[in-house]
Every structure is written in C-alpha cells, then in structure tokens.
Amino acid sequence: MGIRLIKIAVVYFVIGVLLGMYMSISHSYDYASVHAHVNLLGWASLALAGVIYHIFPAAGESTFGKVHFWLHNIGLPIMMIGLFLLMSGVEPVEPVIAVGGILVTLGVLAFLYNVFTQVKK
Ligand code: HEM
Ligand code: HEM
C-alpha cells in the first residue's frame, strides 16, 4: 500500500510541476489553485501517507487504510479535473468539484481513524 501511494504521488508531482512550468512560461496564473492542490493533496499528502503506511504496515493493510486509499484516489482526480474545467470557464462543473472534495475529506477522516488505531510503537 505504502509503495503504491508513493508511486501515485510522484505522478501528481510531475503533473503539478508541469502545470507550474506552464503558468510560469505563459504568465497565466489561472490554474494556480489546481497546481497548489495537485502538489499538496496529490504529491505531498499521498507521499507522506505512503511513507507512514510503509513504516507502519498494520495501518497500510487495515480496512481503514484501504478506505482511505480509494476515497483519496477516486476523489482527488474528480476534484482536480473539475477545478481545471472550472478555471477554464466551465461553471456548471462546480458540484462535481464538491463531490471530489467530499470524497477526499472522507478519505482523510478514514486516515485519521486509521493512524490513531493502527500506528503504534
Ligand atoms: C518547477 C516547479 C514549480 C513551478 C515552476 C511552480 C510555479 C508556480 C506558479 C507560477 C504559481 C502561481 C503564482 C501566482 O499565482 O502568483 C505557483 C503557485 C503555487 N505553487 Fe508552485 N511551482 C512549482 C512547484 C511547486 C511545488 C512542488 C509545490 C508544493 C509542493 C508548489 C506549491 C504552490 C502553491 C501552494 C501555490 C499557490 C500559492 C498562492 O496561491 O499563493 N509549487 N507555483
Ligand atoms: C478536500 C480538501 C480541500 C479542499 C476542498 C480545499 C479547498 C480550497 C479552496 C476552496 C481554496 C481557495 C481557492 C481560491 O479561491 O483560490 C483553497 C486554497 C488553498 N488550499 Fe486547499 N483545500 C483542500 C485541501 C488542502 C490541503 C490538504 C492543503 C495543503 C496541504 C491545501 C492548501 C491550500 C493552499 C496553499 C491554498 C491557497 C492557494 C491557492 O489555491 O491559490 N488545501 N483550498
């Protein structure tokens, strides 16, 4: 679980950095919020969770670990693609972003429970 999350995180890192380069080169900062969340909810958060699950395999293999994995990894692409479309002017997509954000939030709550119950000395 940990290693899978680290690999997924690196993909978000590449997408986030490419978007940052695009904004810098084009001097168009419309996608800054997509860039920020791809980097922070994608790269940083998933890599950190991956490292935690690798150090504490009981947390990585638990039911709540799997629930966290799937909610975060289904919700985040929905939220990021939705936010990208919104920033491109597709306004009706807003509820889709909300669905993605709620899935990620539920995933993070599962992560909280998982860390508090499974991460031990
Ligand atoms: C080659 C790498 C990167 C480039 C070229 C880049 C470029 C940019 C640019 C052009 C902006 C918009 C600034 C503005 O709106 O005034 C931005 C915002 C931002 N970047 Fe990056 N970035 C890079 C990597 C990263 C990484 C690795 C992270 C986080 C782990 C990150 C986090 C952020 C955040 C949080 C913002 C929003 C800041 C705000 O709204 O005030 N960036 N970046
Ligand atoms: C489901 C989770 C999250 C939701 C729904 C969310 C939502 C938002 C919203 C609505 C904004 C204001 C955007 C704007 O008007 O520019 C924002 C900004 C920001 N958020 Fe989040 N956020 C989430 C998670 C996070 C996390 C986990 C981090 C950091 C680890 C983070 C870092 C930031 C930063 C740095 C900004 C300001 C940069 C920018 O968007 O220009 N967010 N977030």
mmCIF file of C-alpha atoms and ligand atoms in Angstrom:
data_model
loop_
_atom_site.group_PDB
_atom_site.id
_atom_site.type_symbol
_atom_site.label_atom_id
_atom_site.label_comp_id
_atom_site.label_asym_id
_atom_site.label_seq_id
_atom_site.Cartn_x
_atom_site.Cartn_y
_atom_site.Cartn_z
ATOM 1 C CA MET A 1 0.000 0.000 0.000
ATOM 2 C CA GLY A 2 2.755 2.459 1.004
ATOM 3 C CA ILE A 3 4.820 1.870 -2.123
ATOM 4 C CA ARG A 4 1.751 2.146 -4.376
ATOM 5 C CA LEU A 5 0.879 5.504 -2.780
ATOM 6 C CA ILE A 6 4.429 6.809 -3.212
ATOM 7 C CA LYS A 7 4.337 5.912 -6.925
ATOM 8 C CA ILE A 8 0.947 7.589 -7.410
ATOM 9 C CA ALA A 9 2.264 10.658 -5.523
ATOM 10 C CA VAL A 10 5.206 11.008 -7.906
ATOM 11 C CA VAL A 11 2.795 11.096 -10.868
ATOM 12 C CA TYR A 12 0.947 14.006 -9.183
ATOM 13 C CA PHE A 13 4.347 15.671 -8.575
ATOM 14 C CA VAL A 14 5.152 15.553 -12.300
ATOM 15 C CA ILE A 15 1.693 16.913 -13.242
ATOM 16 C CA GLY A 16 1.980 19.670 -10.577
ATOM 17 C CA VAL A 17 5.450 20.755 -11.654
ATOM 18 C CA LEU A 18 4.483 20.727 -15.360
ATOM 19 C CA LEU A 19 1.475 22.915 -14.571
ATOM 20 C CA GLY A 20 3.771 25.244 -12.578
ATOM 21 C CA MET A 21 6.145 25.451 -15.537
ATOM 22 C CA TYR A 22 3.224 26.139 -17.891
ATOM 23 C CA MET A 23 1.996 29.002 -15.661
ATOM 24 C CA SER A 24 5.496 30.464 -15.334
ATOM 25 C CA ILE A 25 6.191 30.347 -19.080
ATOM 26 C CA SER A 26 2.780 31.607 -20.188
ATOM 27 C CA HIS A 27 2.420 34.192 -17.368
ATOM 28 C CA SER A 28 -1.106 32.857 -16.962
ATOM 29 C CA TYR A 29 -1.880 32.007 -13.344
ATOM 30 C CA ASP A 30 -5.482 30.859 -13.738
ATOM 31 C CA TYR A 31 -4.602 27.305 -12.770
ATOM 32 C CA ALA A 32 -2.714 28.181 -9.558
ATOM 33 C CA SER A 33 -5.354 26.520 -7.351
ATOM 34 C CA VAL A 34 -5.192 23.304 -9.424
ATOM 35 C CA HIS A 35 -1.386 23.429 -9.270
ATOM 36 C CA ALA A 36 -1.427 24.035 -5.480
ATOM 37 C CA HIS A 37 -3.787 21.134 -4.736
ATOM 38 C CA VAL A 38 -2.218 18.680 -7.197
ATOM 39 C CA ASN A 39 1.089 19.351 -5.436
ATOM 40 C CA LEU A 40 -0.236 19.396 -1.865
ATOM 41 C CA LEU A 41 -3.165 16.911 -1.856
ATOM 42 C CA GLY A 42 -1.521 14.781 -4.553
ATOM 43 C CA TRP A 43 2.250 14.776 -4.206
ATOM 44 C CA ALA A 44 2.817 15.890 -0.592
ATOM 45 C CA SER A 45 -0.161 14.244 1.163
ATOM 46 C CA LEU A 46 -0.084 10.939 -0.732
ATOM 47 C CA ALA A 47 3.696 10.584 -0.425
ATOM 48 C CA LEU A 48 3.521 11.271 3.312
ATOM 49 C CA ALA A 49 0.682 8.770 3.757
ATOM 50 C CA GLY A 50 2.687 6.277 1.684
ATOM 51 C CA VAL A 51 5.736 6.682 3.918
ATOM 52 C CA ILE A 52 3.556 6.300 7.040
ATOM 53 C CA TYR A 53 1.927 3.146 5.622
ATOM 54 C CA HIS A 54 5.360 1.778 4.736
ATOM 55 C CA ILE A 55 6.751 2.406 8.223
ATOM 56 C CA PHE A 56 3.563 1.077 9.862
ATOM 57 C CA PRO A 57 2.379 -1.814 7.644
ATOM 58 C CA ALA A 58 -0.543 -2.602 10.000
ATOM 59 C CA ALA A 59 -2.017 0.810 9.087
ATOM 60 C CA GLY A 60 -1.369 0.266 5.370
ATOM 61 C CA GLU A 61 -3.053 -3.137 5.337
ATOM 62 C CA SER A 62 -6.064 -2.294 7.547
ATOM 63 C CA THR A 63 -9.598 -1.819 6.229
ATOM 64 C CA PHE A 64 -9.459 1.904 7.017
ATOM 65 C CA GLY A 65 -6.147 2.121 5.139
ATOM 66 C CA LYS A 66 -7.881 0.706 2.056
ATOM 67 C CA VAL A 67 -10.886 3.000 2.539
ATOM 68 C CA HIS A 68 -8.509 5.984 2.770
ATOM 69 C CA PHE A 69 -6.592 4.831 -0.316
ATOM 70 C CA TRP A 70 -9.669 4.519 -2.517
ATOM 71 C CA LEU A 71 -11.560 7.616 -1.327
ATOM 72 C CA HIS A 72 -8.462 9.816 -1.751
ATOM 73 C CA ASN A 73 -7.518 8.333 -5.113
ATOM 74 C CA ILE A 74 -11.043 8.490 -6.551
ATOM 75 C CA GLY A 75 -11.931 11.892 -5.059
ATOM 76 C CA LEU A 76 -8.751 13.778 -5.952
ATOM 77 C CA PRO A 77 -8.823 13.268 -9.758
ATOM 78 C CA ILE A 78 -12.539 14.187 -9.786
ATOM 79 C CA MET A 79 -11.789 17.336 -7.747
ATOM 80 C CA MET A 80 -8.722 18.324 -9.821
ATOM 81 C CA ILE A 81 -10.275 17.725 -13.262
ATOM 82 C CA GLY A 82 -13.389 19.598 -12.066
ATOM 83 C CA LEU A 83 -11.308 22.527 -10.760
ATOM 84 C CA PHE A 84 -9.327 22.608 -14.001
ATOM 85 C CA LEU A 85 -12.572 22.789 -16.018
ATOM 86 C CA LEU A 86 -13.997 25.467 -13.688
ATOM 87 C CA MET A 87 -10.871 27.571 -14.130
ATOM 88 C CA SER A 88 -11.277 27.076 -17.906
ATOM 89 C CA GLY A 89 -14.750 28.635 -17.662
ATOM 90 C CA VAL A 90 -16.997 25.541 -17.378
ATOM 91 C CA GLU A 91 -19.072 26.818 -14.447
ATOM 92 C CA PRO A 92 -21.712 24.026 -14.175
ATOM 93 C CA VAL A 93 -18.911 21.663 -13.061
ATOM 94 C CA GLU A 94 -18.894 23.127 -9.536
ATOM 95 C CA PRO A 95 -20.979 20.318 -7.907
ATOM 96 C CA VAL A 96 -18.540 17.770 -9.353
ATOM 97 C CA ILE A 97 -15.672 19.523 -7.532
ATOM 98 C CA ALA A 98 -17.734 19.350 -4.335
ATOM 99 C CA VAL A 99 -18.253 15.581 -4.757
ATOM 100 C CA GLY A 100 -14.495 15.075 -5.297
ATOM 101 C CA GLY A 101 -13.660 17.264 -2.297
ATOM 102 C CA ILE A 102 -16.129 15.396 -0.055
ATOM 103 C CA LEU A 103 -14.651 12.020 -1.093
ATOM 104 C CA VAL A 104 -11.129 13.275 -0.299
ATOM 105 C CA THR A 105 -12.307 14.657 3.058
ATOM 106 C CA LEU A 106 -13.954 11.336 3.971
ATOM 107 C CA GLY A 107 -10.707 9.619 2.953
ATOM 108 C CA VAL A 108 -8.732 11.914 5.249
ATOM 109 C CA LEU A 109 -11.133 11.120 8.124
ATOM 110 C CA ALA A 110 -10.532 7.400 7.465
ATOM 111 C CA PHE A 111 -6.791 8.197 7.549
ATOM 112 C CA LEU A 112 -7.226 9.927 10.933
ATOM 113 C CA TYR A 113 -9.024 6.904 12.405
ATOM 114 C CA ASN A 114 -6.507 4.555 10.844
ATOM 115 C CA VAL A 115 -3.474 6.422 12.207
ATOM 116 C CA PHE A 116 -4.968 6.696 15.697
ATOM 117 C CA THR A 117 -5.865 2.992 15.878
ATOM 118 C CA GLN A 118 -3.056 1.315 13.895
ATOM 119 C CA VAL A 119 0.094 3.441 14.315
ATOM 120 C CA LYS A 120 1.775 2.127 17.460
ATOM 121 C CA LYS A 121 5.296 1.683 18.807
HETATM 122 C C1 HEM B 1 9.079 23.568 -11.150
HETATM 123 C C2 HEM B 1 8.246 23.611 -10.129
HETATM 124 C C3 HEM B 1 7.210 24.680 -9.898
HETATM 125 C C4 HEM B 1 6.899 25.808 -10.622
HETATM 126 C C5 HEM B 1 7.521 26.296 -11.912
HETATM 127 C C6 HEM B 1 5.814 26.485 -9.911
HETATM 128 C C7 HEM B 1 5.183 27.650 -10.342
HETATM 129 C C8 HEM B 1 4.143 28.273 -9.700
HETATM 130 C C9 HEM B 1 3.452 29.441 -10.195
HETATM 131 C C10 HEM B 1 3.757 30.183 -11.488
HETATM 132 C C11 HEM B 1 2.472 29.749 -9.288
HETATM 133 C C12 HEM B 1 1.449 30.864 -9.373
HETATM 134 C C13 HEM B 1 1.911 32.037 -8.580
HETATM 135 C C14 HEM B 1 0.861 33.134 -8.537
HETATM 136 O O1 HEM B 1 -0.338 32.852 -8.680
HETATM 137 O O2 HEM B 1 1.256 34.277 -8.307
HETATM 138 C C15 HEM B 1 2.559 28.774 -8.212
HETATM 139 C C16 HEM B 1 1.739 28.754 -7.098
HETATM 140 C C17 HEM B 1 1.805 27.802 -6.103
HETATM 141 N N1 HEM B 1 2.686 26.737 -6.031
HETATM 142 FE FE1 HEM B 1 4.068 26.267 -7.414
HETATM 143 N N2 HEM B 1 5.517 25.771 -8.781
HETATM 144 C C18 HEM B 1 6.334 24.662 -8.737
HETATM 145 C C19 HEM B 1 6.330 23.670 -7.769
HETATM 146 C C20 HEM B 1 5.528 23.653 -6.646
HETATM 147 C C21 HEM B 1 5.541 22.608 -5.636
HETATM 148 C C22 HEM B 1 6.442 21.376 -5.667
HETATM 149 C C23 HEM B 1 4.604 22.959 -4.693
HETATM 150 C C24 HEM B 1 4.166 22.236 -3.447
HETATM 151 C C25 HEM B 1 4.647 21.090 -3.000
HETATM 152 C C26 HEM B 1 4.010 24.223 -5.126
HETATM 153 C C27 HEM B 1 3.030 24.896 -4.442
HETATM 154 C C28 HEM B 1 2.425 26.041 -4.880
HETATM 155 C C29 HEM B 1 1.325 26.686 -4.159
HETATM 156 C C30 HEM B 1 0.733 26.234 -2.835
HETATM 157 C C31 HEM B 1 0.946 27.798 -4.917
HETATM 158 C C32 HEM B 1 -0.175 28.769 -4.627
HETATM 159 C C33 HEM B 1 0.391 29.933 -3.861
HETATM 160 C C34 HEM B 1 -0.648 31.004 -3.634
HETATM 161 O O3 HEM B 1 -1.804 30.876 -4.063
HETATM 162 O O4 HEM B 1 -0.275 32.000 -3.030
HETATM 163 N N3 HEM B 1 4.591 24.603 -6.298
HETATM 164 N N4 HEM B 1 3.586 27.882 -8.481
HETATM 165 C C1 HEM B 2 -10.680 18.325 0.281
HETATM 166 C C2 HEM B 2 -9.671 19.083 0.636
HETATM 167 C C3 HEM B 2 -9.518 20.543 0.274
HETATM 168 C C4 HEM B 2 -10.417 21.422 -0.247
HETATM 169 C C5 HEM B 2 -11.886 21.173 -0.617
HETATM 170 C C6 HEM B 2 -9.725 22.693 -0.406
HETATM 171 C C7 HEM B 2 -10.313 23.860 -0.891
HETATM 172 C C8 HEM B 2 -9.659 25.053 -1.079
HETATM 173 C C9 HEM B 2 -10.277 26.276 -1.566
HETATM 174 C C10 HEM B 2 -11.750 26.428 -1.940
HETATM 175 C C11 HEM B 2 -9.298 27.226 -1.646
HETATM 176 C C12 HEM B 2 -9.447 28.667 -2.127
HETATM 177 C C13 HEM B 2 -9.076 28.692 -3.596
HETATM 178 C C14 HEM B 2 -9.055 30.076 -4.201
HETATM 179 O O1 HEM B 2 -10.064 30.770 -4.153
HETATM 180 O O2 HEM B 2 -8.003 30.428 -4.763
HETATM 181 C C15 HEM B 2 -8.063 26.615 -1.203
HETATM 182 C C16 HEM B 2 -6.841 27.239 -1.178
HETATM 183 C C17 HEM B 2 -5.665 26.644 -0.755
HETATM 184 N N1 HEM B 2 -5.540 25.374 -0.230
HETATM 185 FE FE1 HEM B 2 -6.963 23.991 -0.160
HETATM 186 N N2 HEM B 2 -8.433 22.572 0.013
HETATM 187 C C18 HEM B 2 -8.254 21.262 0.442
HETATM 188 C C19 HEM B 2 -7.105 20.720 0.943
HETATM 189 C C20 HEM B 2 -5.903 21.361 1.066
HETATM 190 C C21 HEM B 2 -4.699 20.776 1.623
HETATM 191 C C22 HEM B 2 -4.626 19.356 2.211
HETATM 192 C C23 HEM B 2 -3.719 21.697 1.516
HETATM 193 C C24 HEM B 2 -2.257 21.627 1.939
HETATM 194 C C25 HEM B 2 -1.618 20.505 2.279
HETATM 195 C C26 HEM B 2 -4.307 22.873 0.893
HETATM 196 C C27 HEM B 2 -3.633 24.031 0.581
HETATM 197 C C28 HEM B 2 -4.193 25.166 0.045
HETATM 198 C C29 HEM B 2 -3.446 26.343 -0.336
HETATM 199 C C30 HEM B 2 -1.922 26.514 -0.204
HETATM 200 C C31 HEM B 2 -4.371 27.272 -0.822
HETATM 201 C C32 HEM B 2 -4.082 28.669 -1.358
HETATM 202 C C33 HEM B 2 -3.521 28.510 -2.759
HETATM 203 C C34 HEM B 2 -4.489 28.690 -3.898
HETATM 204 O O3 HEM B 2 -5.405 27.872 -4.136
HETATM 205 O O4 HEM B 2 -4.334 29.669 -4.631
HETATM 206 N N3 HEM B 2 -5.628 22.632 0.628
HETATM 207 N N4 HEM B 2 -8.317 25.305 -0.868
#
